[in-house]
Short mmCIF file of C-alpha atoms in Angstrom, two decimals:
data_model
loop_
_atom_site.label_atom_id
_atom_site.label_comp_id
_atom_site.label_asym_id
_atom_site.label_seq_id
_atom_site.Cartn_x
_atom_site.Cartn_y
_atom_site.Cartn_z
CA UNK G 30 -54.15 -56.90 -56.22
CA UNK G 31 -54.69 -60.79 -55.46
CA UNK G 32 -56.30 -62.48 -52.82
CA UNK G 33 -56.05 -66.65 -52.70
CA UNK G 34 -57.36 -69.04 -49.82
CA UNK G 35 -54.82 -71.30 -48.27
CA UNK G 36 -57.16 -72.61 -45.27
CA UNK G 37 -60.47 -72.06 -44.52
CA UNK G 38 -61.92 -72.39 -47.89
CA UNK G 39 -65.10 -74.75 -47.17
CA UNK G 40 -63.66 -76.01 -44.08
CA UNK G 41 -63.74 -74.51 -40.91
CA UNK G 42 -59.89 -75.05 -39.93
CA UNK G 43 -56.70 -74.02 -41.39
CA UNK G 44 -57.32 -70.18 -41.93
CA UNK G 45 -54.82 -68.69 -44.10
CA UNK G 46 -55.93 -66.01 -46.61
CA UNK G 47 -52.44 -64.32 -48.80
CA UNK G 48 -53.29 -60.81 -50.50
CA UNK G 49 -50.61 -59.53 -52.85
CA UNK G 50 -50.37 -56.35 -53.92
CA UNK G 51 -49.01 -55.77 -57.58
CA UNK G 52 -45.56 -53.86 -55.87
CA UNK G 53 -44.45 -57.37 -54.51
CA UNK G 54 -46.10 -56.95 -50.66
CA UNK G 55 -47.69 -60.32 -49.79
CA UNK G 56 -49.86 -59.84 -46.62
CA UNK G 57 -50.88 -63.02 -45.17
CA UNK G 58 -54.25 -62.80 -42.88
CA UNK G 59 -53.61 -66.44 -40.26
CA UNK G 60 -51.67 -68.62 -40.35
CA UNK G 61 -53.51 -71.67 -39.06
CA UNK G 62 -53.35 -74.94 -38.33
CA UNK G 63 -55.57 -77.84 -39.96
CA UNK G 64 -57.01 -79.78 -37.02
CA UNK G 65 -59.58 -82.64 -37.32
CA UNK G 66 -59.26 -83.11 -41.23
CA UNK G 67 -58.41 -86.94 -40.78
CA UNK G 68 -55.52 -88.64 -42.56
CA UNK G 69 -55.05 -85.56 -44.67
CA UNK G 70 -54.39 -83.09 -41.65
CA UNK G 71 -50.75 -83.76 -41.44
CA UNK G 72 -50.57 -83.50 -45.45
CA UNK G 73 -52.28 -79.94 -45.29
CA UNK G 74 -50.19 -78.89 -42.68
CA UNK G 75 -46.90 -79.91 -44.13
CA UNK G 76 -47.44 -77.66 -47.53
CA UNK G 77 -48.03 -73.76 -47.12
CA UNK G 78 -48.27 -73.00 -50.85
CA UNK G 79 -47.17 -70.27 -50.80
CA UNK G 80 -42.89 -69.45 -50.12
CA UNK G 81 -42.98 -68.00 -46.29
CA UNK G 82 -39.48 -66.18 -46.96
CA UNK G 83 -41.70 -63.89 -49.67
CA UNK G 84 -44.73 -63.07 -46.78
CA UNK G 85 -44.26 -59.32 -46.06
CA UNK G 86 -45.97 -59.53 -42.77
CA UNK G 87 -48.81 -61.22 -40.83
CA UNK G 88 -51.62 -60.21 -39.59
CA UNK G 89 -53.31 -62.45 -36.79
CA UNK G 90 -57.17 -62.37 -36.33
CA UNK G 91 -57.00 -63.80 -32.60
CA UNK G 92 -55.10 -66.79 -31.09
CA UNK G 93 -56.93 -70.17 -31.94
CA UNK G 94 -54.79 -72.42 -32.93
CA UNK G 95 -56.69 -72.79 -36.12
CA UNK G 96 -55.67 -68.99 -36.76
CA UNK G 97 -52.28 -68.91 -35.52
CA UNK G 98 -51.01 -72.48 -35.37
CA UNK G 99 -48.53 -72.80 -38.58
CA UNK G 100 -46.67 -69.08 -37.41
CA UNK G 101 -43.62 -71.42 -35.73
CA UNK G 102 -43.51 -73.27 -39.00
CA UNK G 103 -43.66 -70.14 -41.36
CA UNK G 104 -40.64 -68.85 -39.37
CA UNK G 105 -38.76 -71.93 -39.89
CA UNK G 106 -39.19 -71.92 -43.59
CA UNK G 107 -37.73 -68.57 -43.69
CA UNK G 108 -40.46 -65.71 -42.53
CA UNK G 109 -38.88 -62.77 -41.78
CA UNK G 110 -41.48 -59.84 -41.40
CA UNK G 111 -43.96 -58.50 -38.46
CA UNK G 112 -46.58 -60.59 -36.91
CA UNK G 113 -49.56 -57.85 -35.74
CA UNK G 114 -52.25 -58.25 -33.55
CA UNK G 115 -54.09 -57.02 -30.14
CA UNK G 116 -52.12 -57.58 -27.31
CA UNK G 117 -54.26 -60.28 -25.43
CA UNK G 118 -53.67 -62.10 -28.65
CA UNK G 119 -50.15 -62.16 -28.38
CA UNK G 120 -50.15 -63.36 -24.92
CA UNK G 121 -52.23 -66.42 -25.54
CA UNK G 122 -50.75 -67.35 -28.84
CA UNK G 123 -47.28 -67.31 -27.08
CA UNK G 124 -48.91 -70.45 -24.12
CA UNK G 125 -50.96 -72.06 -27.04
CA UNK G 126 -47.83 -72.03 -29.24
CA UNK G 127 -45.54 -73.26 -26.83
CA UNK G 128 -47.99 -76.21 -25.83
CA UNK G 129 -48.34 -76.97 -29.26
CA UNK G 130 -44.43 -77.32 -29.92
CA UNK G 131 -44.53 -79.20 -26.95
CA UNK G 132 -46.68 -81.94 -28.70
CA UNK G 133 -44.99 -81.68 -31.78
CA UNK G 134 -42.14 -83.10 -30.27
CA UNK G 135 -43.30 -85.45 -28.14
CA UNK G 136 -45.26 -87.06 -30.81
CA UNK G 137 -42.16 -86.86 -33.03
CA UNK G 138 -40.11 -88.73 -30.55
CA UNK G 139 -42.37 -91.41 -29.76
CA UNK G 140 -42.70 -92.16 -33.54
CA UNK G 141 -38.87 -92.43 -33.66
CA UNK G 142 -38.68 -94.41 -30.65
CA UNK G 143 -41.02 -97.02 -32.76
CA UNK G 144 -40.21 -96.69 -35.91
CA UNK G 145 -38.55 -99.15 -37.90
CA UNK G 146 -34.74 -99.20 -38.80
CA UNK G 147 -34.81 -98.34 -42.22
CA UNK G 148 -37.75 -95.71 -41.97
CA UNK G 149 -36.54 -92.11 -42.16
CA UNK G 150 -36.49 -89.67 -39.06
CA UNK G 151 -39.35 -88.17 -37.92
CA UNK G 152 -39.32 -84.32 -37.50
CA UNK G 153 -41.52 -82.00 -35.11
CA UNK G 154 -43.64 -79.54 -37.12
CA UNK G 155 -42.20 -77.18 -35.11
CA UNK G 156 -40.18 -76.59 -32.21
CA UNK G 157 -40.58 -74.37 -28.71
CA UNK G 158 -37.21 -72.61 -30.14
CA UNK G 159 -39.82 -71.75 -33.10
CA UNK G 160 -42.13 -70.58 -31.18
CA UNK G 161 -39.59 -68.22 -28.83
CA UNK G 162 -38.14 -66.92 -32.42
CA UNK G 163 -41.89 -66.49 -33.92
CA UNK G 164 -42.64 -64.42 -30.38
CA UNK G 165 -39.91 -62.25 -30.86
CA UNK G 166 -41.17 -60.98 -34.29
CA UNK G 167 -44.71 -59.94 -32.66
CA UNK G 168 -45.96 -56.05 -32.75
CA UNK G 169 -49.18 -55.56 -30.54
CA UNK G 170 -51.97 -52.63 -31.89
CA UNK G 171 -54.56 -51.52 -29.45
CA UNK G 172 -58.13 -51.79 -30.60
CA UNK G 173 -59.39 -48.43 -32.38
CA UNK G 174 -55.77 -47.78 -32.73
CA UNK G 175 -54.83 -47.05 -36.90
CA UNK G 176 -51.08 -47.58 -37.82
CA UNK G 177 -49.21 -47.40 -41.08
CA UNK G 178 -47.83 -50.48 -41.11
CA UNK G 179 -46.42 -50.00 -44.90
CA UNK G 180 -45.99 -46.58 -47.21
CA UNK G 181 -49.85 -47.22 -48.60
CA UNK G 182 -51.18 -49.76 -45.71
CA UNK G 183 -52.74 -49.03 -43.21
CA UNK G 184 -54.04 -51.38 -40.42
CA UNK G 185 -56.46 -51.36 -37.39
CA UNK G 186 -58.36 -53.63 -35.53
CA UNK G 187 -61.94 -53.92 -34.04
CA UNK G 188 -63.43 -56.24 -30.82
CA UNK G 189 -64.49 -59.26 -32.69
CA UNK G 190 -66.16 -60.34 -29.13
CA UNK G 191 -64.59 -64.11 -30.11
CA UNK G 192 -62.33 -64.77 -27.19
CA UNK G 193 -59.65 -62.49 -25.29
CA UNK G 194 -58.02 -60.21 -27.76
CA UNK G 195 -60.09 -61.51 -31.00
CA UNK G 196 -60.33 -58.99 -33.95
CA UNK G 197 -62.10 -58.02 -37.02
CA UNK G 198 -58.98 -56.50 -39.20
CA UNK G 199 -59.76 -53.95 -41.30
CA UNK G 200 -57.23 -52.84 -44.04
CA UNK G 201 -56.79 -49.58 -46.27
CA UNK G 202 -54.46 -49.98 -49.48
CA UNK G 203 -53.51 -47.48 -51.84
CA UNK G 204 -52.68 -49.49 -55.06
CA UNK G 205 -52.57 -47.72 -58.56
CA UNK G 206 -53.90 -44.53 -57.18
CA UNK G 207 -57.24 -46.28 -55.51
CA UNK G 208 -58.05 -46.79 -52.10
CA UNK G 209 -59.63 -50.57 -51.24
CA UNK G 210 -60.83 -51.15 -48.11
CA UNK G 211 -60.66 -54.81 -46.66
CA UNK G 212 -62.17 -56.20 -44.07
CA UNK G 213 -61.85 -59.85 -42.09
CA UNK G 214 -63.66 -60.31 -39.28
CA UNK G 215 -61.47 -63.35 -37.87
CA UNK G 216 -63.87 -65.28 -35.76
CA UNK G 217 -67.50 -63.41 -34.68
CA UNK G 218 -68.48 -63.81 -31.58
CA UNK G 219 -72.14 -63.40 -29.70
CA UNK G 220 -74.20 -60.08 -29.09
CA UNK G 221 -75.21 -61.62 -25.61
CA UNK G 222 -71.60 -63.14 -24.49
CA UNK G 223 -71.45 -64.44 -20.96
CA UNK G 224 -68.12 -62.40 -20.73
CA UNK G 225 -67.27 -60.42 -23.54
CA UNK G 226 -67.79 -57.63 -25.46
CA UNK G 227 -70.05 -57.53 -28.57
CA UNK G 228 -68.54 -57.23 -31.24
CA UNK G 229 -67.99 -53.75 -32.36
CA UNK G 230 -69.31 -51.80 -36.11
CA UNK G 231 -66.78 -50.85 -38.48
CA UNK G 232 -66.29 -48.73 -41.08
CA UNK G 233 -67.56 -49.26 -44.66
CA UNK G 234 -65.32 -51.55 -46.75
CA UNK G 235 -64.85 -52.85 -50.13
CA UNK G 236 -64.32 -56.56 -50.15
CA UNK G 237 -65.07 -58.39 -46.35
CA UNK G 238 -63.63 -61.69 -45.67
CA UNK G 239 -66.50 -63.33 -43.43
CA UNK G 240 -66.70 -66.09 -41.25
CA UNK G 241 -69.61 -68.38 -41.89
CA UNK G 242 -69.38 -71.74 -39.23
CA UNK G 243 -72.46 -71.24 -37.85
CA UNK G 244 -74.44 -69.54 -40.94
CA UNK G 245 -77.42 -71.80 -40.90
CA UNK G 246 -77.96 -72.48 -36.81
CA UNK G 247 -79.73 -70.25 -34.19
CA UNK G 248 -78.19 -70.62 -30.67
CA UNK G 249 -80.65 -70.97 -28.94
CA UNK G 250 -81.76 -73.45 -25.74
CA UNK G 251 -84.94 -74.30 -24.26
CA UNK G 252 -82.75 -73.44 -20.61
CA UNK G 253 -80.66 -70.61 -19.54
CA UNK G 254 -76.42 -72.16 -19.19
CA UNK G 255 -76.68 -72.11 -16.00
CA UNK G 256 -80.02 -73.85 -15.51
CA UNK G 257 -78.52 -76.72 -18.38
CA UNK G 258 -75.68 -77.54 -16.68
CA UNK G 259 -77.06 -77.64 -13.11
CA UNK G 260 -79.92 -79.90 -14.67
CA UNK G 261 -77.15 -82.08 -16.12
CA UNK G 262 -75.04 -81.87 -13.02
CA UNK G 263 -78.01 -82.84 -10.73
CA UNK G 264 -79.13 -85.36 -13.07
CA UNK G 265 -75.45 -87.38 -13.67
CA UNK G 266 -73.84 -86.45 -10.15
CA UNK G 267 -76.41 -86.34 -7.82
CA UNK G 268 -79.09 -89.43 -9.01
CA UNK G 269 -76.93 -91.46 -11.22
CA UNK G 270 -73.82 -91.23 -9.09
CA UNK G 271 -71.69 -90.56 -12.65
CA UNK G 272 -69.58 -88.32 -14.00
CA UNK G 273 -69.87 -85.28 -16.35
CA UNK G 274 -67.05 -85.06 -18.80
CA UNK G 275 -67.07 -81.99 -20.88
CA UNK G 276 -64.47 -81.41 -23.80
CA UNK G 277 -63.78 -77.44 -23.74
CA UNK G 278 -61.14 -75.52 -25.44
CA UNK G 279 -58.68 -74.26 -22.75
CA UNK G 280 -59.36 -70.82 -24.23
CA UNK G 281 -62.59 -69.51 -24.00
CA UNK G 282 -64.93 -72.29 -23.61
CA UNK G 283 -63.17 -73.24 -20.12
CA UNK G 284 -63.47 -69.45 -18.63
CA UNK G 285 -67.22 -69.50 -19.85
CA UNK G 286 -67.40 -72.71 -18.20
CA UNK G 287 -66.04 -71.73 -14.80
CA UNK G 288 -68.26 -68.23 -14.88
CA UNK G 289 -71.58 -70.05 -15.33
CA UNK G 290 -70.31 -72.32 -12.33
CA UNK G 291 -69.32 -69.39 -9.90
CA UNK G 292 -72.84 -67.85 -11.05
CA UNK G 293 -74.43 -71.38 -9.81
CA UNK G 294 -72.25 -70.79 -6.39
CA UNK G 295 -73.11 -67.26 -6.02
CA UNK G 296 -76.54 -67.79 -6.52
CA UNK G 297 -76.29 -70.68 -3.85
CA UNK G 298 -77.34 -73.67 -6.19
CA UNK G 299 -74.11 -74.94 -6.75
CA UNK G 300 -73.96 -78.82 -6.51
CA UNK G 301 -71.64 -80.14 -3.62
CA UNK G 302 -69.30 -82.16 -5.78
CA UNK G 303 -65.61 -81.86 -6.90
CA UNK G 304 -65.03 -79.63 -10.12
CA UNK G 305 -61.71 -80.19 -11.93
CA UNK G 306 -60.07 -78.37 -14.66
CA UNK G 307 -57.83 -80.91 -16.52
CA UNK G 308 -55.89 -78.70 -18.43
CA UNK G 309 -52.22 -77.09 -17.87
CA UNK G 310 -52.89 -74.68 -20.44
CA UNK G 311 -56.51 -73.64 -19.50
CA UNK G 312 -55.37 -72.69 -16.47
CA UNK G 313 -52.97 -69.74 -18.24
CA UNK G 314 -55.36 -68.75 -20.09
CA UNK G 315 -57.63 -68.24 -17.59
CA UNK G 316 -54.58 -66.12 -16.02
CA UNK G 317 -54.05 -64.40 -19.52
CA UNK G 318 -58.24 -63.67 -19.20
CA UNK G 319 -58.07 -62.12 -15.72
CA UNK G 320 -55.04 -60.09 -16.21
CA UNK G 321 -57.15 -57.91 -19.60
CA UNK G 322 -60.30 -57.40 -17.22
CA UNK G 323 -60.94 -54.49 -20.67
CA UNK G 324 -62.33 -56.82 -22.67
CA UNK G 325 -64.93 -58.04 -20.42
CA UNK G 326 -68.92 -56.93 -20.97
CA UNK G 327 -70.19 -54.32 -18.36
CA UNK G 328 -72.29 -57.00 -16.74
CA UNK G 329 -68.88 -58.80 -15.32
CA UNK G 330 -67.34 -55.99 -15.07
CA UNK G 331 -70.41 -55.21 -12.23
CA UNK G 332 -69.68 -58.63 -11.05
CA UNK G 333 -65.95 -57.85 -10.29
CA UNK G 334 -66.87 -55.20 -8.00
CA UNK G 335 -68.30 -57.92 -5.42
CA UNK G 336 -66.49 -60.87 -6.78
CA UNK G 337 -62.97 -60.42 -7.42
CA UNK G 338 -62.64 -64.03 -9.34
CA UNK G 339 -65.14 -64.64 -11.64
CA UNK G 340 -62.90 -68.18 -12.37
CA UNK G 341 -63.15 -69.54 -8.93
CA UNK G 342 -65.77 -71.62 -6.87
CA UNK G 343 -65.50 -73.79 -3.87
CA UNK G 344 -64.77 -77.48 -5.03
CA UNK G 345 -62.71 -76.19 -7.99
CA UNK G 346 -59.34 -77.74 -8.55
CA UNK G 347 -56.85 -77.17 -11.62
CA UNK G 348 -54.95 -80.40 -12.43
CA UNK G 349 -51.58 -80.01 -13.70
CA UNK G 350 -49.85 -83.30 -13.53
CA UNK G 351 -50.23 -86.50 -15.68
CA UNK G 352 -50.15 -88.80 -12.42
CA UNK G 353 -52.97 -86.61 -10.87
CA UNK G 354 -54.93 -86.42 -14.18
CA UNK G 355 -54.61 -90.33 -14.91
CA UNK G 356 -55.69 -90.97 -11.06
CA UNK G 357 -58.59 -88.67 -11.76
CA UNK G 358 -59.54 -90.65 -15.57
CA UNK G 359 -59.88 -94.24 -13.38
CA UNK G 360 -62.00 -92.54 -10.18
CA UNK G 361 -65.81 -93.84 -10.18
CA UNK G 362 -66.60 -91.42 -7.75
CA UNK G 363 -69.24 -88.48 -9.36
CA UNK G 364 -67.32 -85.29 -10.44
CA UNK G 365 -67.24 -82.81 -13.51
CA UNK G 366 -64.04 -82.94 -15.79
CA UNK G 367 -63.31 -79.94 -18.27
CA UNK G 368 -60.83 -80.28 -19.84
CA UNK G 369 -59.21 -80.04 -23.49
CA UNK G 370 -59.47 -80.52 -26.86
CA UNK G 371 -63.28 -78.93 -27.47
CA UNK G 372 -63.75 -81.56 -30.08
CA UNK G 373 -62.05 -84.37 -28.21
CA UNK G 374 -59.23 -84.90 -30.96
CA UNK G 375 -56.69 -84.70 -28.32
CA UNK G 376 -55.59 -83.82 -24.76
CA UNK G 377 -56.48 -85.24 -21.64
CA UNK G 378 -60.28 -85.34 -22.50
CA UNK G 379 -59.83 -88.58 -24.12
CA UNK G 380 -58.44 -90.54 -21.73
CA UNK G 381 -60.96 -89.36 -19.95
CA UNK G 382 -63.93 -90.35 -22.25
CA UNK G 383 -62.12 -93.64 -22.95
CA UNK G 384 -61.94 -94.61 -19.54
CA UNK G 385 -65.75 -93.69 -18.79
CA UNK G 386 -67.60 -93.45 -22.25
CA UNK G 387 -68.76 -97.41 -21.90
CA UNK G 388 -70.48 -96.64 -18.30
CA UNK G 389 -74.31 -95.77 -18.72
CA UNK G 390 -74.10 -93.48 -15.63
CA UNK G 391 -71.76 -90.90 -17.28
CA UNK G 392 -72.82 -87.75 -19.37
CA UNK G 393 -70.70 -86.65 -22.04
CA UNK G 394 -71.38 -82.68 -22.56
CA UNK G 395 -70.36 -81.00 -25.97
CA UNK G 396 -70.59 -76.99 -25.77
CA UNK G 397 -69.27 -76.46 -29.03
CA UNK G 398 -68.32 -77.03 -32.63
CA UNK G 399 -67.09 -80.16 -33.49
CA UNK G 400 -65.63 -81.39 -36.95
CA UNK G 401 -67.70 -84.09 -38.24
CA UNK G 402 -64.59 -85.99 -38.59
CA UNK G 403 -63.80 -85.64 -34.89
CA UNK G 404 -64.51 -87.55 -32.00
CA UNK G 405 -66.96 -84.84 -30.76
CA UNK G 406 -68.35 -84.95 -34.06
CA UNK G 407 -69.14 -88.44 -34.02
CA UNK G 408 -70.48 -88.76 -30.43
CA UNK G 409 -72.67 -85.35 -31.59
CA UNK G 410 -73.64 -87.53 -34.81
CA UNK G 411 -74.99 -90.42 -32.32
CA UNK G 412 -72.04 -93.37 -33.67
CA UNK G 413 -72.47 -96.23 -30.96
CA UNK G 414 -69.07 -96.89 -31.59
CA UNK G 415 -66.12 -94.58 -31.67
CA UNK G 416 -62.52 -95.17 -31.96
CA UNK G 417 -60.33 -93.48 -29.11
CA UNK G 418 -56.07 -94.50 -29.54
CA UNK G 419 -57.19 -97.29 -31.94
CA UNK G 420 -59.48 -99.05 -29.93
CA UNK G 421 -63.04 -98.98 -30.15
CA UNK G 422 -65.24 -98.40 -27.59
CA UNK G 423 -69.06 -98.38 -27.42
CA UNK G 424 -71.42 -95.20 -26.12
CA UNK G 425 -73.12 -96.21 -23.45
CA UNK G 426 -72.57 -92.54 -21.68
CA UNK G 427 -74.71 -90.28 -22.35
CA UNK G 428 -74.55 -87.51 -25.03
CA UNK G 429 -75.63 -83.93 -24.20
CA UNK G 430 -75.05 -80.98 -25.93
CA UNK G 431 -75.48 -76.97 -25.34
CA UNK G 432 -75.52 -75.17 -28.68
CA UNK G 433 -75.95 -71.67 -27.04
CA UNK G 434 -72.12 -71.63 -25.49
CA UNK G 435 -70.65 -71.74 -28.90
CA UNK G 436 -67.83 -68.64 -28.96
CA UNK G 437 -68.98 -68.05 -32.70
CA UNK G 438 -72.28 -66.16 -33.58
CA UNK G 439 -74.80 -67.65 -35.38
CA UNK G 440 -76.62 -66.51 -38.75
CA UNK G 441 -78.93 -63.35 -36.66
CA UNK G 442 -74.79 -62.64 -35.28
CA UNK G 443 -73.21 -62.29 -38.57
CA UNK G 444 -76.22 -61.02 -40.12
CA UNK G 445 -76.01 -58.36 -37.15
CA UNK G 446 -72.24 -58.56 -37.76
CA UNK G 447 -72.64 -56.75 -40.91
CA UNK G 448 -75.53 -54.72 -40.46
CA UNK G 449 -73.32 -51.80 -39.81
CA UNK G 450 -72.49 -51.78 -43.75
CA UNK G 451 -74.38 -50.47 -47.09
CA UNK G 452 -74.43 -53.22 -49.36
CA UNK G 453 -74.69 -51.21 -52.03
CA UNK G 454 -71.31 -49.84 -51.74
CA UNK G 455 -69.25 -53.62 -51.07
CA UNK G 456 -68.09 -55.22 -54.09
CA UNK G 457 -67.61 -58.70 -52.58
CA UNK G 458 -68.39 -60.92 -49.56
CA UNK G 459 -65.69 -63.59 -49.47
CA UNK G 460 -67.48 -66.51 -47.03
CA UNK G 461 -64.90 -68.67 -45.28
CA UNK G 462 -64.11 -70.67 -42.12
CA UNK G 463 -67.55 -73.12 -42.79
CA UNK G 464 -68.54 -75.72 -44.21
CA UNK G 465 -69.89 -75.19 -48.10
CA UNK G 466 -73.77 -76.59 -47.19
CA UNK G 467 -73.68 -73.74 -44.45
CA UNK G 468 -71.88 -71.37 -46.30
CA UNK G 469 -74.82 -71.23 -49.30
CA UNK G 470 -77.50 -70.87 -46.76
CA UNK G 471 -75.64 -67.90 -45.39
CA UNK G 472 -74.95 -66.49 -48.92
CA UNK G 473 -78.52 -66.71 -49.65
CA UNK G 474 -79.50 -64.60 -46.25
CA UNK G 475 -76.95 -62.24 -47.04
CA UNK G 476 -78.56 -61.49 -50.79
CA UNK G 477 -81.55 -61.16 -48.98
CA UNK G 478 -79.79 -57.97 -46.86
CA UNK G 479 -79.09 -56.16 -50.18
CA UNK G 480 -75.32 -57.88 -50.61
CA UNK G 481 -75.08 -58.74 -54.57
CA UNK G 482 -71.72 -60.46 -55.12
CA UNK G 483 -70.68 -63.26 -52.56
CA UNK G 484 -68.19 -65.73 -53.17
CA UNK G 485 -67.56 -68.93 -51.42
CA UNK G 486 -63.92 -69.42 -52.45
CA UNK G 487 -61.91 -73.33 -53.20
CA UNK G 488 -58.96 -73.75 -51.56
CA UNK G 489 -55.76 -72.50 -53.15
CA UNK G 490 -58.13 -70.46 -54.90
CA UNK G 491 -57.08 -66.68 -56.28
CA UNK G 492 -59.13 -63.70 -57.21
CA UNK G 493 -58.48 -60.39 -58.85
CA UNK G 494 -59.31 -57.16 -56.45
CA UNK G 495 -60.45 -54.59 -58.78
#
């Protein structure tokens, strides 16, 4: 047995991990997208390395688009097998998908409508008739539940506490006789969620696959959420008569987002001011988010019982059309804008920032990761100058930033993540999804839990599974 790294090898983007068993079954763990990787994003994108037609099956840790973003593509290069995962999963990657097909092709005809006459055709990476094919091809497992998804695999899945539907997939192959037991844990998310579950122990394993973004950070704020972003609110809306602009993922980030808000209205501190969510595909999710109420920690599901939408506030608005969300980029008046990408590398959020980033009375509010190569990253890094659809544009807005609502643990998380296992019984740690500074510091804290041989793979490269 073989295991290579396609994505996710000392980047945080991309994940794509291939395990081939010596009888011929390929098992591919992701099948992300590379986002935020500059000029070589498209390149890494355009090149699996691997031939799809030959991938047995799929298995999908949860439904970032950095997990599950290249599945349309795979299909159209000839993938033929089953795509698993938990059935919140499915439904998100199946809006994410579609919106990403959606851009695909828009981009792709705007660069034929300009290209010159003797330059070649541009293709989308994918289309939404992907996406509808790649949808078809899906076969949902409950968490806890254990299948036989081949003659000597068998597959479950455990809450990774991530976002809606996120998993930890956990493996048992019988190869040569031997049982191996592998482990990914996808994304990790917090022990002290606003909305979800923790995420849940697991049974020993062999070789674990672990995620390592935030291995050298502590969450932690000086201020509860809610106290941070009524402080910023207050301080931006209601004295400097500016705007808040806050990049969020539509799934995840947003819903946390709205909840702290509601808890603000509840609680009767709630600023007086408009709230928008700029973001089509937000609001689904948030739909996809209300409709699996299971995966929610008991402290909203005690909420529920007096508050039947968690998502909802007075002042809140969801924007769907361009005219409306171009109307709302070019109004002075003081408001708060979430709305898509979470590292401002695309989506409406930049228009946004463009149009208000140079005005001193604006706050720009990162609650999350951001590639150092993307915008977020460089407003996070403190650049005075930032280039937003190849025109630059100084920072006069203010940067703020919450580290505590990141949707991935930090280094007590995974460290907690794995508590649950005996060392002295795992053969390997494979760190990916983070960046290779991060991932040593992690490694080293991990040796210090009793955990002997950790690897940090290269992309593209392969390792023997004894």
């Amino acid at each position: 047995m073989k295991i290579a790294f396609h994505g996710a090898a000392r980047v945080v983007t991309g994940s794509k991990h291939l395990i081939k068993l010596d009888n011929g079954t390929k098992i591919l763990l992701d099948c992300g997208m590379f986002q935020g990787m500059g000029e070589q994003t498209d390149i890494l994108n355009g090149y699996f390395g691997f031939k799809p037609s030959e991938i047995t099956m799929v298995i999908l840790s949860h439904a970032h688009i950095d997990h599950c973003g290249l599945l349309p593509r795979l299909v159209a290069e000839g993938f033929e097998g089953t795509i698993y995962s938990t059935p919140p999963t499915m439904d998100l990657a199946r809006i994410l998908l579609l919106d990403s097909a959606n851009i695909h092709e828009q981009d792709a005809e705007f660069a034929n409508e300009n290209k010159n006459i003797d330059e070649p055709e541009q293709l989308p990476l994918f289309t939404q008739e992907d996406v509808i094919k790649t949808m078809g091809m899906f076969k949902v497992i409950d968490y806890g539940q254990e299948i036989d998804i081949d003659k000597c695999i068998k597959l479950s899945f455990t809450d990774a506490g991530h976002v809606v539907g996120s998993a930890a997939v956990h493996l048992k192959i019988i190869e040569n006789g031997k049982q191996k037991a592998i482990t990914f844990s996808g994304d990790i998310g917090r022990y002290s969620d606003l909305l979800l579950r923790s995420p849940q122990v697991f049974q020993q394993s062999d070789y674990i696959l672990l995620e390592s973004t935030y291995g050298d950070s502590l969450h932690k704020d000086q201020l509860p959420i809610e106290d941070m972003l009524l402080e910023i609110i207050n301080d931006t809306c209601a004295i400097k008569k500016g705007k808040v602009l806050i990049p969020a993922f539509s799934v995840g980030r947003t819903q946390e987002l709205l909840f702290a808000l509601n808890s603000l209205e509840l609680k009767g501190k709630l600023p007086d001011i408009p709230y928008y969510v700029d973001s089509p595909l937000a609001t689904q999710a948030t739909q996809v988010l209300r409709n699996h109420p299971d995966v929610f920690n008991n402290g909203v599901k005690q909420l529920l019982k007096v508050d039947d939408d968690v998502f909802n506030f007075k002042g809140l608005r969801f924007i769907d059309s361009p005219v409306e969300s171009r109307k709302l980029s070019e109004d002075p008046r003081p408001c708060v804008i979430i709305a898509s990408s979470g590292m401002a590398e695309g989506g409406r959020i930049r228009h946004h920032i463009k149009s208000n980033i140079e005005n001193q009375k604006n706050t720009i509010l990162i609650v999350g990761y951001c590639d150092p190569n993307s915008l977020g990253g460089k407003l996070l890094a403190g650049e005075r100058n930032v280039q937003i659809f190849k025109q630059y544009y100084h920072v006069n807005a203010e940067i703020k930033v919450v580290k505590s609502m990141s949707a991935h643990g930090d280094y007590q998380d995974l460290l907690h993540f794995m508590s649950c296992q005996d060392p002295t019984k795992n053969k390997q740690v494979f760190l990916v999804h983070g960046e290779y500074a991060t991932q040593q510091k992690l490694a080293d804290r991990l040796r210090e839990k009793g955990f002997k041989h950790i690897a940090i793979p290269e992309y593209r490269q392969e390792y023997d599974i004894d």
